[in-house]
Amino acid sequence: MRIPVCNPRTGEIDYAINAASAAEIDGAAARLRANQPAWRGLGAEGRAAVLLKWAEALQANMGPICSKLSIDTGRLAIANIELLGVVGILQRWAAQGPVMIAALDKTDVPSANPGILISNRHVPYPLLGVIAPWNFPLLLALIDAIPALLAGCAVLIKPSEVTPRFIPELRKAIAAVPELEKVLCVVEGDADTGRAIVASVDYVCFTGSVATGRKVAEAAAAAFIPANLELGGKDPMIVLASADPATAASIALRSSVVANGQACQSIERLYVHRSIANAFLAALVAQADAVELNYPDIARGHIGPFIFPPQGDKVQAQIDAAVAGGATVLTGGRIEVLGGGKYLRPTVLIDVTPQMAIIAEESFGPVIPVTVYDEIDEAIRLANDSIYGLSAAVIGDPVEAEKVAAQLEAGAVSINDGSLTSGVWDAENSSFKLSGMGPSRMGSAGLLRYFRTQAIIKQTGQAAAIAAYAEGAVAR
């Protein structure tokens, strides 16, 4: 099936992909499975060496890959950040992973049962499937795949059909490393392709919306395979009375609008103590007004267009509904169509209520709704009043901030910064509530989740005979 692709900067359909069929997915899965035992047989050190070769190939192809990524996403700097981030992930796992894997297996450990020795082997899942989103197309296609490859899995990836232009360039970098090409395949496709992947693999990782995540989880359950889900967020930030208003405003702005707010760990709700609210809002609005769109020159400015144009319409509807319900827009607030792309300048709102969609639902745009609070218990209650629990932030005195963080229902909390999980990938954390399911992709769990544990139980004494189980032989 031919799938048209929209250019986010022009609004025009200027690209298309051919979705892989279920039969093609089955064929790719069979090829990857056939090659996986030899890949596993390289050992962790051998696989790490191959991944380092791939890092070099990605760096050698950085220009073409980032060029296509920038068309996919309508932004330039973050395209480069994505690729450099992937190279860093490869280097980190290649350095740390073999040591972690070597420490896993235990040999001839005495059991609590006399005469029994226990050994453990950690066996990788043969084939991982990755279904990736459009907001960070390269990074989120590979952040789960890289540790899986190091663990000894083969990997089948489907990036989003919204941002597929980089796929041919990524394939070139994979083909430059023949050992890797045998166990890593990237396919084009849509939801039907994703369903075929879930039916063909042994483990699936999905990043995206809660609604689609539910469907992936249900399909994985039907296939009787584990699913790792990294879903949406409505991340809160609490600004304490002890915070410096201008500094807090700077942190809030960056962590709300970087990448145009199109990140699951973006700050989407602010709770500010009344004693500093006026100074904070004045600084926030002034700083927000200074943010520039990267139009018409993609090499200038701070934020780009909505990658997926319908998302802009959703955000505008949330803003309009909030204003109709009594909210006030202090800056921004209207989608601008520039050169065919949909842009929104950083939008600060006050007089919002918990019932408004702008507070209750994920926005995925550069929108900053601010609520003023009087007591910290009130701020904590409002921050926790959400179906999401991905991450959060607290700004102010470090001791007080950490006490508040311990009361927040979120998998990761940034102290005196925001959205740190976007770049701190060795901090293990779980997604709370509807923000996800399964082991952490960060920290050591990001690697260890791909192993199943096999026990080898050895009898060193006399094995029991059936007589030991005869009626009357067991004392009561």
Coordinates of C-alpha atoms in Angstrom, one line a residue:
M1 CA 0.0 0.0 0.0
R2 CA 1.3 3.4 -0.9
I3 CA 1.2 5.9 2.0
P4 CA 1.5 9.7 1.3
V5 CA 3.7 11.8 3.6
C6 CA 3.2 15.5 4.4
N7 CA 6.0 18.0 4.7
P8 CA 5.5 19.8 8.0
R9 CA 7.0 23.0 6.7
T10 CA 5.1 23.3 3.5
G11 CA 1.9 21.4 4.2
E12 CA 2.4 19.6 0.9
I13 CA 2.4 15.9 0.2
D14 CA 5.8 15.5 -1.3
Y15 CA 6.9 11.9 -0.4
A16 CA 5.4 8.5 -0.1
I17 CA 6.3 5.1 1.3
N18 CA 5.2 1.5 0.4
A19 CA 3.9 -0.2 3.5
A20 CA 5.4 -3.6 4.2
S21 CA 2.8 -6.4 3.9
A22 CA 2.2 -9.0 6.5
A23 CA 3.9 -11.5 4.2
E24 CA 6.9 -9.3 3.9
I25 CA 7.1 -8.9 7.7
D26 CA 6.9 -12.6 8.1
G27 CA 9.8 -13.0 5.7
A28 CA 11.9 -10.4 7.4
A29 CA 11.2 -12.0 10.8
A30 CA 12.2 -15.4 9.5
R31 CA 15.5 -14.1 8.2
L32 CA 16.3 -12.3 11.4
R33 CA 15.5 -15.3 13.5
A34 CA 17.7 -17.5 11.3
N35 CA 20.6 -15.1 11.8
Q36 CA 20.1 -14.4 15.5
P37 CA 21.9 -17.5 16.9
A38 CA 25.2 -16.5 15.2
W39 CA 24.7 -13.0 16.5
R40 CA 24.2 -14.3 20.0
G41 CA 27.2 -16.5 19.6
L42 CA 29.5 -13.5 19.1
G43 CA 29.3 -12.8 22.8
A44 CA 28.7 -9.5 24.4
E45 CA 32.2 -8.2 23.6
G46 CA 31.9 -9.2 20.0
R47 CA 28.4 -7.6 19.7
A48 CA 29.7 -4.4 21.4
A49 CA 32.5 -4.2 18.8
V50 CA 29.9 -4.4 16.0
L51 CA 27.8 -1.7 17.6
L52 CA 30.9 0.6 17.7
K53 CA 31.4 0.1 14.0
W54 CA 27.8 1.1 13.5
A55 CA 28.4 4.3 15.6
E56 CA 31.2 5.2 13.2
A57 CA 28.9 4.5 10.2
L58 CA 26.2 6.7 11.6
Q59 CA 28.7 9.5 12.1
A60 CA 30.0 9.1 8.6
N61 CA 26.5 9.4 7.3
M62 CA 25.4 12.2 9.7
G63 CA 24.9 14.8 6.9
P64 CA 22.4 12.8 4.8
I65 CA 20.6 11.3 7.8
C66 CA 20.1 14.6 9.5
S67 CA 19.1 16.3 6.3
K68 CA 16.2 13.8 5.8
L69 CA 15.3 14.0 9.5
S70 CA 15.1 17.8 9.3
I71 CA 12.6 17.5 6.4
D72 CA 10.7 14.9 8.4
T73 CA 10.4 17.1 11.5
G74 CA 10.8 20.6 10.3
R75 CA 13.7 21.3 12.6
L76 CA 17.5 21.2 12.2
A77 CA 19.3 21.3 15.6
I78 CA 17.3 18.5 17.2
A79 CA 17.9 16.3 14.1
N80 CA 21.6 16.6 14.9
I81 CA 21.0 16.1 18.6
E82 CA 19.0 12.9 17.8
L83 CA 21.9 11.4 15.8
L84 CA 24.6 12.4 18.3
G85 CA 22.4 11.0 21.0
V86 CA 22.1 7.6 19.3
V87 CA 25.9 7.5 18.8
G88 CA 26.3 8.2 22.6
I89 CA 23.8 5.4 23.4
L90 CA 25.8 3.0 21.3
Q91 CA 29.1 4.0 22.9
R92 CA 27.7 3.8 26.4
W93 CA 26.1 0.4 26.0
A94 CA 29.2 -0.9 24.2
A95 CA 31.3 0.1 27.2
Q96 CA 29.0 -0.8 30.0
G97 CA 26.8 -3.6 28.6
P98 CA 29.4 -6.4 28.4
V99 CA 30.4 -5.9 32.0
M100 CA 26.7 -6.1 33.1
I101 CA 26.1 -9.2 31.1
A102 CA 29.2 -10.9 32.4
A103 CA 28.0 -10.4 36.0
L104 CA 24.6 -12.0 35.3
D105 CA 25.3 -15.7 35.2
K106 CA 25.9 -17.5 38.5
T107 CA 27.5 -21.0 38.5
D108 CA 27.1 -23.8 41.1
V109 CA 25.6 -21.7 43.9
P110 CA 24.5 -24.0 46.8
S111 CA 20.8 -24.2 47.2
A112 CA 18.9 -24.2 50.5
N113 CA 18.2 -27.9 49.6
P114 CA 21.2 -30.1 50.6
G115 CA 23.2 -31.5 47.7
I116 CA 21.7 -29.1 45.1
L117 CA 23.7 -26.6 43.1
I118 CA 22.1 -23.9 41.0
S119 CA 23.5 -22.2 37.9
N120 CA 21.8 -19.5 35.9
R121 CA 21.9 -18.7 32.2
H122 CA 20.4 -15.5 30.8
V123 CA 18.9 -16.2 27.4
P124 CA 18.0 -13.2 25.1
Y125 CA 14.6 -13.1 23.4
P126 CA 15.3 -14.1 19.7
L127 CA 13.4 -11.2 18.0
L128 CA 12.4 -7.8 19.3
G129 CA 9.9 -5.6 17.5
V130 CA 10.0 -1.8 17.9
I131 CA 7.2 0.5 16.9
A132 CA 8.4 4.1 17.0
P133 CA 6.6 7.5 17.0
W134 CA 7.1 10.6 14.9
N135 CA 8.3 13.2 17.4
F136 CA 11.9 11.9 17.7
P137 CA 12.0 9.5 14.7
L138 CA 15.6 8.3 14.8
L139 CA 16.2 8.3 18.6
L140 CA 13.0 6.6 19.6
A141 CA 13.4 4.0 16.8
L142 CA 16.8 3.0 18.2
I143 CA 16.7 3.7 22.0
D144 CA 15.1 0.3 22.7
A145 CA 16.8 -1.5 19.8
I146 CA 20.4 -0.8 20.8
P147 CA 20.5 -2.6 24.2
A148 CA 18.4 -5.4 22.7
L149 CA 21.1 -5.9 20.0
L150 CA 23.8 -5.9 22.7
A151 CA 21.8 -8.5 24.7
G152 CA 21.9 -10.8 21.6
C153 CA 18.4 -10.2 20.1
A154 CA 17.6 -9.6 16.5
V155 CA 15.5 -6.5 16.0
L156 CA 12.7 -5.5 13.6
I157 CA 11.8 -1.7 13.6
K158 CA 8.9 0.2 12.2
P159 CA 9.3 4.0 12.4
S160 CA 6.3 6.2 12.1
E161 CA 4.7 6.7 8.7
V162 CA 4.5 10.4 9.5
T163 CA 8.3 10.8 9.5
P164 CA 9.8 8.1 7.2
R165 CA 12.2 10.0 5.0
F166 CA 15.3 9.2 7.1
I167 CA 14.7 5.4 6.7
P168 CA 16.7 4.9 3.5
E169 CA 19.7 6.8 4.9
L170 CA 19.5 4.8 8.1
R171 CA 19.5 1.6 6.1
K172 CA 22.7 2.6 4.4
A173 CA 24.4 3.1 7.7
I174 CA 23.2 -0.4 8.8
A175 CA 24.3 -1.9 5.5
A176 CA 27.8 -0.5 6.1
V177 CA 28.1 -3.0 8.9
P178 CA 27.4 -6.5 7.4
E179 CA 27.3 -8.3 10.7
L180 CA 24.6 -5.9 11.9
E181 CA 22.5 -6.0 8.7
K182 CA 21.9 -9.7 9.3
V183 CA 20.0 -9.0 12.6
L184 CA 18.6 -5.5 12.2
C185 CA 15.8 -4.6 9.8
V186 CA 13.9 -1.3 9.4
V187 CA 10.6 -1.5 7.5
E188 CA 8.2 1.1 6.3
G189 CA 4.5 1.0 7.1
D190 CA 1.4 2.0 9.1
A191 CA -0.8 0.5 11.8
D192 CA -1.4 -2.6 9.8
T193 CA 2.4 -3.1 9.5
G194 CA 2.7 -2.6 13.3
R195 CA 0.1 -5.3 13.9
A196 CA 2.0 -7.7 11.7
I197 CA 5.2 -7.0 13.6
V198 CA 3.5 -7.7 17.0
A199 CA 2.3 -11.1 15.6
S200 CA 5.8 -12.0 14.4
V201 CA 8.1 -11.1 17.3
D202 CA 8.9 -12.4 20.8
Y203 CA 8.9 -9.0 22.5
V204 CA 7.6 -5.6 21.5
C205 CA 8.5 -2.1 22.5
F206 CA 6.1 0.7 21.6
T207 CA 6.3 4.5 22.1
G208 CA 3.3 6.6 21.4
S209 CA -0.2 7.5 22.6
V210 CA -2.2 5.8 25.3
A211 CA -4.9 4.8 22.8
T212 CA -2.5 3.1 20.4
G213 CA -0.5 1.6 23.4
R214 CA -3.7 -0.2 24.6
K215 CA -4.1 -1.8 21.2
V216 CA -0.4 -2.9 21.1
A217 CA -0.8 -4.3 24.6
E218 CA -3.9 -6.2 23.7
A219 CA -2.3 -7.6 20.5
A220 CA 0.8 -8.6 22.5
A221 CA -1.4 -10.3 25.1
A222 CA -3.1 -12.2 22.3
A223 CA 0.3 -13.2 21.0
F224 CA 1.5 -14.1 24.5
I225 CA 4.5 -11.9 24.4
P226 CA 5.8 -9.1 26.7
A227 CA 5.2 -5.5 25.8
N228 CA 7.1 -2.4 26.9
L229 CA 4.9 0.7 26.5
E230 CA 6.2 4.3 26.8
L231 CA 3.1 6.4 26.5
G232 CA 1.9 9.9 27.0
G233 CA 2.4 12.4 29.8
K234 CA 1.0 15.5 31.3
D235 CA 4.0 16.4 33.3
P236 CA 3.6 18.9 36.2
M237 CA 6.2 21.3 37.5
I238 CA 5.9 22.8 41.0
V239 CA 7.6 26.1 41.6
L240 CA 8.2 26.6 45.3
A241 CA 8.2 29.9 47.2
S242 CA 11.9 29.5 47.6
A243 CA 12.6 29.5 43.9
D244 CA 14.1 32.4 42.0
P245 CA 11.3 33.5 39.7
A246 CA 13.4 34.4 36.6
T247 CA 15.4 31.1 36.9
A248 CA 12.3 29.1 37.4
A249 CA 10.7 30.8 34.4
S250 CA 13.7 29.9 32.2
I251 CA 13.6 26.3 33.2
A252 CA 9.8 26.1 32.8
L253 CA 10.0 27.7 29.3
R254 CA 12.7 25.4 28.0
S255 CA 11.2 22.2 29.3
S256 CA 7.8 23.1 28.0
V257 CA 8.5 24.4 24.5
V258 CA 11.8 22.7 23.3
A259 CA 11.0 20.6 20.3
N260 CA 7.8 22.7 20.1
G261 CA 6.5 20.8 23.1
Q262 CA 6.3 17.6 21.0
A263 CA 7.9 15.4 23.6
C264 CA 6.2 13.1 26.1
Q265 CA 8.4 14.4 28.9
S266 CA 7.6 18.1 28.2
I267 CA 6.3 20.1 31.2
E268 CA 2.6 20.7 30.5
R269 CA 1.3 22.0 33.8
L270 CA 2.8 24.6 36.1
Y271 CA 1.9 25.2 39.8
V272 CA 3.5 28.4 41.2
H273 CA 3.4 29.7 44.7
R274 CA 1.4 32.8 45.1
S275 CA 4.2 34.8 46.7
I276 CA 6.3 34.7 43.5
A277 CA 3.6 34.3 40.9
N278 CA 3.6 37.8 39.6
A279 CA 7.3 37.9 39.2
F280 CA 7.4 34.4 37.7
L281 CA 4.7 35.2 35.2
A282 CA 6.3 38.5 34.1
A283 CA 9.6 36.7 33.5
L284 CA 7.9 33.7 31.8
V285 CA 6.0 35.9 29.4
A286 CA 9.0 38.1 28.6
Q287 CA 11.1 35.0 27.9
A288 CA 8.3 33.3 25.9
D289 CA 8.0 36.4 23.7
A290 CA 11.7 36.2 22.9
V291 CA 11.4 32.7 21.5
E292 CA 11.6 32.7 17.7
L293 CA 10.1 30.3 15.1
N294 CA 12.5 28.7 12.7
Y295 CA 10.6 30.2 9.8
P296 CA 11.4 31.1 7.1
D297 CA 15.0 29.9 7.8
I298 CA 15.2 26.5 9.4
A299 CA 18.7 27.3 10.5
R300 CA 17.5 30.2 12.7
G301 CA 15.0 30.4 15.6
H302 CA 14.1 28.0 18.5
I303 CA 11.1 26.0 17.6
G304 CA 9.6 24.5 14.4
P305 CA 6.2 23.6 13.1
F306 CA 3.9 20.8 14.3
I307 CA 5.4 17.7 12.8
F308 CA 1.9 16.1 12.5
P309 CA -0.4 19.0 11.3
P310 CA -3.6 17.6 12.9
Q311 CA -1.8 17.9 16.3
G312 CA -1.8 21.6 15.9
D313 CA -5.6 21.6 15.4
K314 CA -6.0 19.6 18.6
V315 CA -3.8 22.1 20.6
Q316 CA -5.8 25.0 19.2
A317 CA -9.0 23.4 20.2
Q318 CA -7.7 22.9 23.7
I319 CA -6.7 26.6 23.9
D320 CA -10.0 27.8 22.5
A321 CA -12.0 25.6 25.0
A322 CA -9.9 26.9 27.9
V323 CA -10.5 30.6 26.9
A324 CA -14.2 29.9 26.5
G325 CA -14.1 28.4 30.1
G326 CA -12.5 31.5 31.6
A327 CA -8.8 31.1 31.0
T328 CA -6.7 34.1 29.9
V329 CA -3.9 33.9 27.3
L330 CA -0.9 36.1 28.3
T331 CA 1.1 35.4 25.1
G332 CA 0.7 33.3 22.0
G333 CA -2.5 31.3 21.6
R334 CA -3.1 31.2 17.9
I335 CA -1.8 28.8 15.3
E336 CA 0.1 30.6 12.5
V337 CA 0.1 29.1 9.0
L338 CA 3.5 30.0 7.5
G339 CA 4.6 28.7 4.2
G340 CA 2.0 26.0 4.6
G341 CA 3.3 24.7 8.0
K342 CA 1.4 25.1 11.3
Y343 CA 3.3 27.0 14.0
L344 CA 2.4 28.1 17.5
R345 CA 4.5 30.5 19.5
P346 CA 4.9 29.7 23.2
T347 CA 1.5 30.1 24.8
V348 CA 1.1 31.0 28.5
L349 CA -2.3 30.7 30.1
I350 CA -3.7 31.6 33.5
D351 CA -7.0 31.2 35.2
V352 CA -7.1 27.5 34.2
T353 CA -9.1 24.8 36.0
P354 CA -8.4 21.1 36.5
Q355 CA -11.4 20.2 34.4
M356 CA -10.1 21.9 31.3
A357 CA -8.6 19.7 28.5
I358 CA -5.6 22.0 28.6
I359 CA -4.9 20.6 32.1
A360 CA -6.4 17.1 31.9
E361 CA -5.3 15.9 28.5
E362 CA -1.9 15.7 26.8
S363 CA -1.3 18.7 24.6
F364 CA 1.9 17.9 22.7
G365 CA 2.5 21.6 21.9
P366 CA 4.3 24.7 23.3
V367 CA 1.5 25.5 25.8
I368 CA 2.2 26.5 29.4
P369 CA -0.9 26.6 31.6
V370 CA -0.1 28.2 35.0
T371 CA -2.0 27.6 38.3
V372 CA -1.2 29.7 41.4
Y373 CA -1.3 27.8 44.7
D374 CA -1.1 28.8 48.4
E375 CA -0.2 25.6 50.2
I376 CA 2.2 23.0 49.1
D377 CA -0.2 20.2 49.9
E378 CA -2.6 21.8 47.4
A379 CA 0.1 21.9 44.7
I380 CA 1.0 18.2 45.3
R381 CA -2.7 17.2 45.1
L382 CA -3.2 19.1 41.8
A383 CA 0.1 17.7 40.3
N384 CA -1.1 14.2 41.2
D385 CA -4.6 14.7 39.8
S386 CA -3.9 13.1 36.5
I387 CA -4.3 9.9 34.6
Y388 CA -0.6 10.2 33.6
G389 CA 2.5 9.7 35.7
L390 CA 5.5 9.9 33.3
S391 CA 7.7 12.5 34.9
A392 CA 7.6 15.8 36.9
A393 CA 9.8 18.6 38.2
V394 CA 10.2 20.7 41.3
I395 CA 12.0 24.0 41.5
G396 CA 13.3 25.7 44.7
D397 CA 15.3 24.9 47.8
P398 CA 16.9 21.5 47.1
V399 CA 15.9 19.9 50.4
E400 CA 12.3 21.1 50.3
A401 CA 12.1 20.2 46.6
E402 CA 13.3 16.6 47.2
K403 CA 10.6 16.2 50.0
V404 CA 8.0 17.3 47.5
A405 CA 9.3 15.1 44.8
A406 CA 8.9 12.0 47.0
Q407 CA 5.2 12.7 47.1
L408 CA 4.6 13.0 43.4
E409 CA 3.1 10.1 41.4
A410 CA 5.6 10.1 38.6
G411 CA 8.3 7.8 37.4
A412 CA 11.0 10.5 37.4
V413 CA 11.2 13.9 39.1
S414 CA 13.7 16.6 38.0
I415 CA 15.0 18.8 40.8
N416 CA 15.9 22.4 39.8
D417 CA 15.6 21.5 36.2
G418 CA 12.9 20.0 33.9
S419 CA 12.5 17.1 31.6
L420 CA 15.9 15.6 32.5
T421 CA 14.8 12.2 31.4
S422 CA 15.1 13.5 27.8
G423 CA 18.9 13.4 28.2
V424 CA 19.7 11.4 31.3
W425 CA 19.4 7.8 30.1
D426 CA 21.1 6.0 32.9
A427 CA 18.4 6.9 35.5
E428 CA 16.2 3.9 35.9
N429 CA 12.5 4.8 36.2
S430 CA 9.1 3.4 35.8
S431 CA 6.1 4.9 34.1
F432 CA 3.2 5.5 36.6
K433 CA -0.5 5.2 35.8
L434 CA -1.4 5.4 32.1
S435 CA 2.0 6.6 31.1
G436 CA 3.4 3.2 30.4
M437 CA 3.9 -0.4 31.3
G438 CA 6.9 -2.8 31.6
P439 CA 10.5 -2.4 32.7
S440 CA 12.4 0.9 32.4
R441 CA 14.1 1.6 29.2
M442 CA 16.6 3.7 31.2
G443 CA 19.4 2.4 33.4
S444 CA 20.4 -1.2 33.7
A445 CA 16.9 -2.4 33.2
G446 CA 17.0 -1.1 29.7
L447 CA 19.4 -4.0 28.9
L448 CA 18.3 -6.7 31.4
R449 CA 14.7 -6.7 30.3
Y450 CA 15.7 -8.6 27.1
F451 CA 16.9 -11.7 29.0
R452 CA 14.9 -14.6 30.2
T453 CA 16.5 -16.5 33.1
Q454 CA 17.1 -20.3 32.8
A455 CA 18.0 -22.3 35.9
I456 CA 20.3 -25.3 35.8
I457 CA 19.7 -27.3 38.9
K458 CA 22.2 -30.1 39.7
Q459 CA 21.8 -32.9 42.1
T460 CA 25.2 -33.8 43.6
G461 CA 23.9 -36.4 46.0
Q462 CA 21.5 -39.3 45.6
A463 CA 18.4 -38.6 43.6
A464 CA 15.2 -39.6 45.4
A465 CA 13.5 -42.8 44.3
I466 CA 9.7 -43.3 44.1
A467 CA 9.9 -45.0 47.5
A468 CA 10.4 -41.7 49.1
Y469 CA 6.9 -40.8 48.1
A470 CA 5.2 -44.0 49.2
E471 CA 2.1 -43.6 51.3
G472 CA 3.1 -43.6 54.9
A473 CA 6.7 -42.8 54.1
V474 CA 6.4 -39.1 54.8
A475 CA 6.1 -38.2 58.5
R476 CA 3.1 -36.1 59.5

